[in-house]
Coordinates of C-alpha atoms and ligand atoms in Angstrom, one line a residue:
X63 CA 94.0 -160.4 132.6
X64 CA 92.1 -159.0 135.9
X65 CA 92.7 -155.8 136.9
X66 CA 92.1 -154.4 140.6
X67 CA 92.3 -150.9 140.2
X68 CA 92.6 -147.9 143.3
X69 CA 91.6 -144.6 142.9
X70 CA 92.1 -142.1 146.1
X71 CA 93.2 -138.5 143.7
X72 CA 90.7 -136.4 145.4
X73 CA 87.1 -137.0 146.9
X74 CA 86.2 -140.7 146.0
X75 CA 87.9 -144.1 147.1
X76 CA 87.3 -145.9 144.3
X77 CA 88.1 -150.0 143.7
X78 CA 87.3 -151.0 140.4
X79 CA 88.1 -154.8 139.0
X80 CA 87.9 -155.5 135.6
X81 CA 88.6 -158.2 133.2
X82 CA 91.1 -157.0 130.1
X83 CA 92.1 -158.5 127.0
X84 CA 92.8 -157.6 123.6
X85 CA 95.6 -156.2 123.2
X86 CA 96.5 -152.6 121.8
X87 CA 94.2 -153.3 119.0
X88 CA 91.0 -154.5 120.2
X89 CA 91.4 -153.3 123.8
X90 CA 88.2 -154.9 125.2
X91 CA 87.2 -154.4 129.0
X92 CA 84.5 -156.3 131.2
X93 CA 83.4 -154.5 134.6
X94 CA 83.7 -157.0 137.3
X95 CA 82.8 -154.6 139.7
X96 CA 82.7 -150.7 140.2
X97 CA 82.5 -149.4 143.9
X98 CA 82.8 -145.7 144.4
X99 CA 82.7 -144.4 147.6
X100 CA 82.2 -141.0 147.8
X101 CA 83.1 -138.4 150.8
X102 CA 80.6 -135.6 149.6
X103 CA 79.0 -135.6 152.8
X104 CA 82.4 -134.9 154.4
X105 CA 83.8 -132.0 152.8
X106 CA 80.1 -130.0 151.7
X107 CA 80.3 -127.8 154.8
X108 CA 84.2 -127.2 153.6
X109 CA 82.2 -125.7 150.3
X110 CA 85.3 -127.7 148.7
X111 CA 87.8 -131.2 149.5
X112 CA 89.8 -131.0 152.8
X113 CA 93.1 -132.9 151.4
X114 CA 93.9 -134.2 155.5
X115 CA 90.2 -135.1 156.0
X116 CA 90.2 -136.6 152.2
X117 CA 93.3 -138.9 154.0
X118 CA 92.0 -139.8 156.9
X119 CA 88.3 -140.7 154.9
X120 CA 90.2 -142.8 152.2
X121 CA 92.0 -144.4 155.1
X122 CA 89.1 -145.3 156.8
X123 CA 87.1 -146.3 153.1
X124 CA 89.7 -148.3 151.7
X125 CA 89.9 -152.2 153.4
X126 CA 85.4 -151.4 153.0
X127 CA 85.8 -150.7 149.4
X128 CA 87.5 -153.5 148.4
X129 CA 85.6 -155.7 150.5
X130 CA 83.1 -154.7 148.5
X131 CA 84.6 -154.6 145.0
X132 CA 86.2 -158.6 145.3
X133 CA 82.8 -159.7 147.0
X134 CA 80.9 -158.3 143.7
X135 CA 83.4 -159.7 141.6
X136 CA 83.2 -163.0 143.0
X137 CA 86.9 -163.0 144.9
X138 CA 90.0 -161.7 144.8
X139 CA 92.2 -164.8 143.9
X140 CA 93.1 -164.0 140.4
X141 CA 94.0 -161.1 140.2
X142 CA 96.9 -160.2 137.6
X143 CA 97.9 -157.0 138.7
X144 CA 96.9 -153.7 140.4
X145 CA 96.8 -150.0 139.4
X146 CA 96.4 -147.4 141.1
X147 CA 96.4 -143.2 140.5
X148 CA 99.5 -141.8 141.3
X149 CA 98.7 -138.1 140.3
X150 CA 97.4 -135.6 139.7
X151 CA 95.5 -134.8 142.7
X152 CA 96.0 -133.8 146.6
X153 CA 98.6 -135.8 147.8
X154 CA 97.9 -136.8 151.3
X155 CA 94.7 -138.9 149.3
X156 CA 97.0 -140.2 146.8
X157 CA 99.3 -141.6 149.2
X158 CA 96.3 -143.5 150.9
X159 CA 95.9 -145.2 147.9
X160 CA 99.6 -145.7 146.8
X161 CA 100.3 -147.1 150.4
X162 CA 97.2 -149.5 150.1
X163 CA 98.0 -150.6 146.9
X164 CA 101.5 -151.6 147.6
X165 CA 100.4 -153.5 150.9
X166 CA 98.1 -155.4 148.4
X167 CA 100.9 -156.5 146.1
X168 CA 102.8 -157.7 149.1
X169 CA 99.9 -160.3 150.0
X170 CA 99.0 -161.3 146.6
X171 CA 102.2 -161.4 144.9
X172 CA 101.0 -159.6 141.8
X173 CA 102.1 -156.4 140.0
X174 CA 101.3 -153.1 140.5
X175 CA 101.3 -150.4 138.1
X176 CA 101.6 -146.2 138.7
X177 CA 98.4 -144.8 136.5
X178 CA 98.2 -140.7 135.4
X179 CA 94.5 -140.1 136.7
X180 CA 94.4 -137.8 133.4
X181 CA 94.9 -141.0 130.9
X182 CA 92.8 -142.7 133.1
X183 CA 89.4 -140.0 131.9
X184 CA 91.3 -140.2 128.6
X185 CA 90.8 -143.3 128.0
X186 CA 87.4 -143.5 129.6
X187 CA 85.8 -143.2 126.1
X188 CA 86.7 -147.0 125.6
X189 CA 84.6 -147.8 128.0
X190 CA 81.3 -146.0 126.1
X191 CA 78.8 -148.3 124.2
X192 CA 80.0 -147.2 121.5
X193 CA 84.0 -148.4 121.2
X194 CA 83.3 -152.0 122.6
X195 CA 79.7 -152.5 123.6
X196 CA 80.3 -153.5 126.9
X197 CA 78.4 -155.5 129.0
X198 CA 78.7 -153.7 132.5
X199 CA 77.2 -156.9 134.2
X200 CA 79.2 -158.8 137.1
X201 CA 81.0 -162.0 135.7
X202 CA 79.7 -165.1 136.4
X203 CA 81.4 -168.5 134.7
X204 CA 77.2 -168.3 133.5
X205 CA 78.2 -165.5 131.1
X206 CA 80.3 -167.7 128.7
X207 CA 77.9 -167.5 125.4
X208 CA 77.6 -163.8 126.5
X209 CA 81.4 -163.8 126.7
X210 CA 81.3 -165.5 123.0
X211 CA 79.7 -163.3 121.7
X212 CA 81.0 -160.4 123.0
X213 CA 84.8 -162.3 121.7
X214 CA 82.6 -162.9 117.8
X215 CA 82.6 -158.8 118.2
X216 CA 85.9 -157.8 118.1
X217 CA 87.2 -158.6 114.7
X218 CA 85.0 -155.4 114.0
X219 CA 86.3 -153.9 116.4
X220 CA 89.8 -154.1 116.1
X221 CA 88.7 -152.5 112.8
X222 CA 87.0 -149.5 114.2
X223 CA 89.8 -149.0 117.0
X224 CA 91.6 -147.9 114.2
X225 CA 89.1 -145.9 112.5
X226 CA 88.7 -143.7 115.1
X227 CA 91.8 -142.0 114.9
X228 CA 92.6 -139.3 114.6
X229 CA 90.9 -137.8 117.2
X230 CA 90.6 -135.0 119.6
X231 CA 89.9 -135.8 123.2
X232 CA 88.6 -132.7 125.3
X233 CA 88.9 -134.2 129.0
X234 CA 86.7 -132.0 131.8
X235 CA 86.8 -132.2 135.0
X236 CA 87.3 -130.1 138.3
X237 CA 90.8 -129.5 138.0
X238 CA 91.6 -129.7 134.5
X239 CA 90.4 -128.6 130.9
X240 CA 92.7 -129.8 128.3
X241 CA 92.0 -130.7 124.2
X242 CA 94.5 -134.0 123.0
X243 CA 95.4 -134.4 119.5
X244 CA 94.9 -138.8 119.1
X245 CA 97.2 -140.3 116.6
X246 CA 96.5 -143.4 118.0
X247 CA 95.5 -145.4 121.4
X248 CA 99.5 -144.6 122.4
X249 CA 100.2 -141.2 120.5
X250 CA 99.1 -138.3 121.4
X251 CA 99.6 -134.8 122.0
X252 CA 98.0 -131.8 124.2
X253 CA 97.2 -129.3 122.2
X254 CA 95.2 -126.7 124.7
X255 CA 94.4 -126.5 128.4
X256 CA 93.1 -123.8 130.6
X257 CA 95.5 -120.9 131.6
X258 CA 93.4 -120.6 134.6
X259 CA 89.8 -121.9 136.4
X260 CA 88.9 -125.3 135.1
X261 CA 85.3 -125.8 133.8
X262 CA 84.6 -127.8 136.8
X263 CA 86.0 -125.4 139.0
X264 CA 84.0 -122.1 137.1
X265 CA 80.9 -124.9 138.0
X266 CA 81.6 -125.1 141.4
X267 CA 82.3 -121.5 142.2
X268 CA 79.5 -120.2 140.2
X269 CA 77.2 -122.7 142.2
X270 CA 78.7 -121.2 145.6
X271 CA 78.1 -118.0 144.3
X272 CA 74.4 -119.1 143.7
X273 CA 74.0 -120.8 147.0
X274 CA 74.2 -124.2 145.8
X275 CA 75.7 -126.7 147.4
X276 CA 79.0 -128.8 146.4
X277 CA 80.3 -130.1 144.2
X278 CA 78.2 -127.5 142.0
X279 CA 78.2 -128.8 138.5
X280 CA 75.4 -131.2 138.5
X281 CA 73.4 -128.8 141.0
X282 CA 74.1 -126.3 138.1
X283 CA 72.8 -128.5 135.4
X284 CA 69.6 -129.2 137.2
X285 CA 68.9 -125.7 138.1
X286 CA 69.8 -124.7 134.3
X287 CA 66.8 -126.9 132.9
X288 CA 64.2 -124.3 134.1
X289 CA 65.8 -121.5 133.0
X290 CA 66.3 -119.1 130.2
X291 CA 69.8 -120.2 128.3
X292 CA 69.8 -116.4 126.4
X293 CA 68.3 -114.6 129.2
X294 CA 71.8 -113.0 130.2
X295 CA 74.6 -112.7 128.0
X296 CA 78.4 -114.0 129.4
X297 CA 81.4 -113.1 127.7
X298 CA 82.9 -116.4 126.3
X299 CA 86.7 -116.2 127.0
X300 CA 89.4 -117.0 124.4
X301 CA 86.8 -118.6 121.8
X302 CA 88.1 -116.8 118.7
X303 CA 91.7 -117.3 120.1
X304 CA 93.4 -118.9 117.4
X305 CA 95.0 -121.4 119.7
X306 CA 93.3 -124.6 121.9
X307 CA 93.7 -122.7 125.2
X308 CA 90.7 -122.0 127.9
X309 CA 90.1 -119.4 130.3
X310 CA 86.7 -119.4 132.8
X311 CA 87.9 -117.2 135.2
X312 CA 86.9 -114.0 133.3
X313 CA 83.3 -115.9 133.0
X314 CA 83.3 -116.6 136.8
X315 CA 83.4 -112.6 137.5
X316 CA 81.1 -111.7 135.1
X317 CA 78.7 -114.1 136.8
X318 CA 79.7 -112.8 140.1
X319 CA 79.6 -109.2 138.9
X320 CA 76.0 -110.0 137.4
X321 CA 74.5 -111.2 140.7
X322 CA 76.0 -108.2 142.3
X323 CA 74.4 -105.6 140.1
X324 CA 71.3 -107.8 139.7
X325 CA 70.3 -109.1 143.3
X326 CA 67.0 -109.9 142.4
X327 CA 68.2 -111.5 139.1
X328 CA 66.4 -115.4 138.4
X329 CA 69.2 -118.1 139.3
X330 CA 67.8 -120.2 137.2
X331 CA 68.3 -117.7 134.3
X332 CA 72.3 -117.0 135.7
X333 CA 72.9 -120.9 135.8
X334 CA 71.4 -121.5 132.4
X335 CA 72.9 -118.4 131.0
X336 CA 76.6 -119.4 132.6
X337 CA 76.2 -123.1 131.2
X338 CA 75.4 -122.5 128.1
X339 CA 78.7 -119.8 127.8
X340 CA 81.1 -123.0 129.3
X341 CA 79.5 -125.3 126.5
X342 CA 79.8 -122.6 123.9
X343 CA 83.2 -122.3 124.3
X344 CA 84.3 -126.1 124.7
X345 CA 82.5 -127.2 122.0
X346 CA 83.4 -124.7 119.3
X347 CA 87.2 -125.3 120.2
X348 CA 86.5 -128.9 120.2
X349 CA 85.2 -128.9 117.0
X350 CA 87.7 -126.6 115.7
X351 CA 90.6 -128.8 116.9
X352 CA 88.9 -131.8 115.2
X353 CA 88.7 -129.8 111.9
X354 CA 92.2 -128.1 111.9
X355 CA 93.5 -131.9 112.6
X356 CA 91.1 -133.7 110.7
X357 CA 89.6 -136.3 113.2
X358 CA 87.8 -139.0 112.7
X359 CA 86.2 -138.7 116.2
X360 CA 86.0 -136.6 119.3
X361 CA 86.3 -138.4 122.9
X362 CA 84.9 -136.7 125.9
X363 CA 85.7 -137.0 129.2
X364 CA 86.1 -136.2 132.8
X365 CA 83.3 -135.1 135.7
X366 CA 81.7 -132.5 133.8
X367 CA 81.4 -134.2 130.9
X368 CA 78.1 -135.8 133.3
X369 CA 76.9 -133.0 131.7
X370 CA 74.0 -134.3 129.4
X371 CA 73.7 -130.6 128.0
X372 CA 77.7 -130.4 127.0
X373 CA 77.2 -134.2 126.1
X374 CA 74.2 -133.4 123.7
X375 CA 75.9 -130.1 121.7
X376 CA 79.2 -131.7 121.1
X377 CA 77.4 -135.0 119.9
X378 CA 75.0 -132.5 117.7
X379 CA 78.1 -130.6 116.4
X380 CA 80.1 -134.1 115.9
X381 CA 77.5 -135.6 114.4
X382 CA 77.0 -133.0 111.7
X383 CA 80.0 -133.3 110.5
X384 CA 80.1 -137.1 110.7
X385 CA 82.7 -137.2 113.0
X386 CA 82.0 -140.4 115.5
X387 CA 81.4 -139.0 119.1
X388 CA 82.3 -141.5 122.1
X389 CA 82.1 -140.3 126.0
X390 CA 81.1 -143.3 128.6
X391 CA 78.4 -143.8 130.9
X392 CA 78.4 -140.7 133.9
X393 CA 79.6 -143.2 136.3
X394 CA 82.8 -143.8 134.2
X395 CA 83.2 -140.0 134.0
X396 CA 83.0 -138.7 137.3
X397 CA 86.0 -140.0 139.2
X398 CA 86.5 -143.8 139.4
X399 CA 88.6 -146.2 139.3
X400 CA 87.3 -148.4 136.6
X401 CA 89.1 -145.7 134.0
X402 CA 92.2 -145.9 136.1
X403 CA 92.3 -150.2 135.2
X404 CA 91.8 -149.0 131.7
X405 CA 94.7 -146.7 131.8
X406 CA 96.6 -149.2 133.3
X407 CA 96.1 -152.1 131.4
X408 CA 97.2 -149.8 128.2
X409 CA 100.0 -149.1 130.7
X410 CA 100.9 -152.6 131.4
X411 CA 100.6 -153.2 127.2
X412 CA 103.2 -150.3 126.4
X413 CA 105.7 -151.4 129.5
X414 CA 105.1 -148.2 131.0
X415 CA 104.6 -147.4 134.5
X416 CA 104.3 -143.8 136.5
X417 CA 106.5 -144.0 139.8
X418 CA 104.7 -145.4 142.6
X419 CA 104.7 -142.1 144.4
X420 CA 102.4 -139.1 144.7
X421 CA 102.7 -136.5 142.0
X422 CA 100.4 -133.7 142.6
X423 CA 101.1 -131.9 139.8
X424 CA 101.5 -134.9 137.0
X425 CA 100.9 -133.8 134.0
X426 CA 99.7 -135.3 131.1
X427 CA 101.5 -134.4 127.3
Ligands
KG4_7 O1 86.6 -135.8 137.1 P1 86.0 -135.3 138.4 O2 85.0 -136.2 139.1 O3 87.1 -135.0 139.5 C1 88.3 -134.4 139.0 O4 89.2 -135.1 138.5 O5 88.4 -133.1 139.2 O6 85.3 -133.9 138.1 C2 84.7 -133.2 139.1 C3 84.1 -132.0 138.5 C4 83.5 -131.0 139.6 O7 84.0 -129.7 139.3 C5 82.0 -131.1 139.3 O8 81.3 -129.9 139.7 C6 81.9 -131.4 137.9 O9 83.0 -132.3 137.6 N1 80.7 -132.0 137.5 C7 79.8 -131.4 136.6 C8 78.7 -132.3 136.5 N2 78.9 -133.4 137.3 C9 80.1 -133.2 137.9 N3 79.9 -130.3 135.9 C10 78.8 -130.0 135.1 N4 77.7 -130.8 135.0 C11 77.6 -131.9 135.7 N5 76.5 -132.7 135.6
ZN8 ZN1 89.0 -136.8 137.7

């Protein structure tokens, strides 16, 4: 089945197509083509996303993007059905999408499917080398003994679908921090989110409270690599909670209350210090979670799981307890919309479908 997937939830209009098949079992995915464009640029001198400019940018992005995304793909003719991010996010961008999308199912006839942008980071992880080996190369009818032997693969991996689970699944991103209990690919459970800031969000302010531009967290991460990680202690909030709840708020004044005191203090040494207090904290109650629930694997997930230093400790910490560790290529974990056509086609295999309206607040349970 092709997938043409739309993803407007905040900064990025992102068109995605991608080839599906497998089935609930040995979900298997083939990236036809990826475009993301993104409206950084736009919003930076906002020091964070304008929803009405986000609108009238998506607006403007949209008929470009998936210009772009069918050209790559080698046409838009077969397409099976469309998806598109219903929420969470700022709704004047999702309805740019929504509205798009359902003009596209008018012309082409075809489906079109609600996604939760949350699943879609969910299930980014079986998108990573690891779950299906995928070939991230454009489709040509060329491909075919590639194609073969990508098909000889999944007997094994209909096997190690199922190994994975259970698993915990700690998605990160700007507006969310939540740890899922994984029964299986359709069953799961939150079991902790953040009662305030989200780790993206303690990134970002933290980097505007350093002078860096936005979005901060990747500013962070580079400035972080020449500094001191124990050079300045931060408190790390709710870690010995016995629950799978977050808080970085408390961590976001102590950095602001730092700078304050300290105005001559290295920023390199604050940003290392601060990162290594976020990844302190996400991965000892990631690693907690998969021990109290016994889990075969942890999934990670969302934009700030770009991070290659929270990428490395959790794999580290995974590893040594030979738990598997799966998180996708950066580009599948910042936002996209090649996550929201794996969402969907998992949607389109379990008959469900989010209404085909903006939900700013969707959660995910
Ligand atoms: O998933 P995402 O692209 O958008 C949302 O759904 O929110 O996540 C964006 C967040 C931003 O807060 C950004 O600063 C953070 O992900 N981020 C990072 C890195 N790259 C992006 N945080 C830490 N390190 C990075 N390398
Ligand atoms: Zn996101």
């Amino acid at each position: 089945m092709r997938i043409l997937a739309i993803e407007t939830s905040c900064d990025e209009t992102a068109i995605a197509t991608v080839k599906a098949r497998g089935g609930l079992r040995r979900p298997y995915f083939e990236i036809l083509s990826n475009i993301v464009s993104s409206q950084v640029a736009v919003h930076r001198e906002y020091g964070g996303v304008v929803p009405s400019l986000a609108k009238r940018e998506h607006l403007k992005n949209l008929p470009i993007v998936l210009a772009r995304a069918l050209r790559r793909a080698g046409g838009g003719e077969d397409i099976d059905a469309i998806c598109v991010t219903v929420g969470p996010g700022l709704e004047p961008a999702l309805w740019a999408g929504i509205n798009f999308a359902k003009e596209l199912k008018k012309k082409w006839r075809v489906s079109l499917v609600g996604v939760n942008h949350l699943e879609g980071h969910l299930y980014s992880f079986l998108l990573s080398q690891k779950a299906i080996g995928i070939k991230n190369k454009k489709f040509s009818p060329k491909a075919s003994p590639r194609l073969r032997m990508a098909s000889d693969g999944q007997a094994s991996l209909a096997e190690k679908i199922k190994n994975f689970f259970p698993a915990v699944a700690l998605v990160v991103s700007g507006g969310h921090t939540i740890l899922m209990l994984m029964e299986s690919l359709v069953k799961y459970k939150k079991l902790g989110e953040t009662q305030d800031d989200a780790a993206g969000e303690a990134y970002d302010k933290v980097a505007r409270m350093l002078g860096l531009p936005y979005p901060g967290g990747a500013e962070i991460e580079k400035l972080a690599r020449r500094g001191k990680k124990t050079a300045i202690y931060f408190p790390r909030p709710m870690m010995r909670a016995n629950n799978f709840n977050f808080s970085f708020s408390g961590l976001k004044t102590s950095v602001l209350y730092y700078l304050r005191d300290h105005q001559y203090a290295k920023k390199q040494n604050v940003a290392a210090s601060f990162q290594t207090a976020v990844i302190d904290v996400l991965v000892t109650k990631t690693m907690r979670a998969a021990n109290e629930y016994g889990a075969k694997s942890i999934f990670l997930s969302g934009g700030v799981a770009a991070n290659k230093a929270l990428r490395k400790e959790l794999q580290k910490s995974a590893h040594k307890q030979d738990i598997n560790f799966l998180v996708a290529d950066v580009k599948y974990n910042t936002d996209n919309a090649a996550m929201i056509a794996v969402a969907g086609y998992i949607n389109i295999l379990r008959g469900k479908n989010c209404a085909l309206r903006a939900q700013g607040n969707l959660n995910i349970r």
